[in-house]
Amino acid sequence: MRKTLFTASLLAAALAAPLAQAHQAGDIIVRAGAITVDPREDSGAISTAVTGSLAGSSATLDSDTQLGLNFAYMVTDNIGIELLAATPFSHDVGVKGLGAPLDGKFGSIKHLPPTLSVVYYPLASQSAFQPYVGAGINYTWFFDDKLSSHAESNSFSGLELKDSWGLAAQIGMDYMLTDTLMLNAQVRYIDIDTEATSNHSSLGKVKVDVDVDPFVYMVGLGYKF
Ligand code: NI
């Protein structure tokens, strides 16, 4: 509720603001806000050294919200370079289709998905409303992969996810509240593909390919230097 009131008062301030000078070559823009990584995971079947691929089985991931940061530099009035950073995301990993008692929470992972993009602002710099599109490259670093106690008690050991390189695309908008302060909203799609591996005492090495491919949403405030 408090968040809603805060957003409403920001919007009221935005609508009342006079036309502000928006982005220009040489500007440095720093944005901060709430960022959600929502995996649209497409999992292959889980395979084990003993059984091979297990039809109908898959891995799942939940979503997570953290503090997101953007650092952008305007190369021209319309084109900028932007780095996406965030505090580490944490996702629960589940397995299904293996049957009881193996199905359920398998573990948790953390990742950082730094993304470097070129962004294009089509509108003239006098416009207070600045929509943009961007495309870039992502590196996702998985770390702190941990098995759940459920998986450990079912004779699994170890969990490891491969890091991923992929392309990213985004749309967003800045709305200048003053000459330097802006509201920002953005959505991006990041191509993140990984392979998760674990070990089972009788099934041997257990593997699954997962296309994580999340939508990433961020809403926040920006400041122009
Ligand atoms: Ni993918």
PDB file of C-alpha atoms and ligand atoms in Angstrom, residues 189-193 211-213, ligand 1:
ATOM      1  CA  TYR A 189      14.487 -10.786 -22.318  1.00  0.00           C
ATOM      2  CA  ILE A 190      17.759 -12.575 -21.688  1.00  0.00           C
ATOM      3  CA  ASP A 191      18.806 -15.805 -23.368  1.00  0.00           C
ATOM      4  CA  ILE A 192      20.304 -17.851 -20.523  1.00  0.00           C
ATOM      5  CA  ASP A 193      20.940 -21.551 -21.137  1.00  0.00           C
ATOM      6  CA  ASP A 211      16.837 -22.829 -21.027  1.00  0.00           C
ATOM      7  CA  VAL A 212      16.195 -20.305 -18.251  1.00  0.00           C
ATOM      8  CA  ASP A 213      15.366 -17.498 -20.722  1.00  0.00           C
TER       9      ASP A 213
HETATM   10 NI    NI B   1      17.704 -19.952 -24.504  1.00  0.00          NI
END
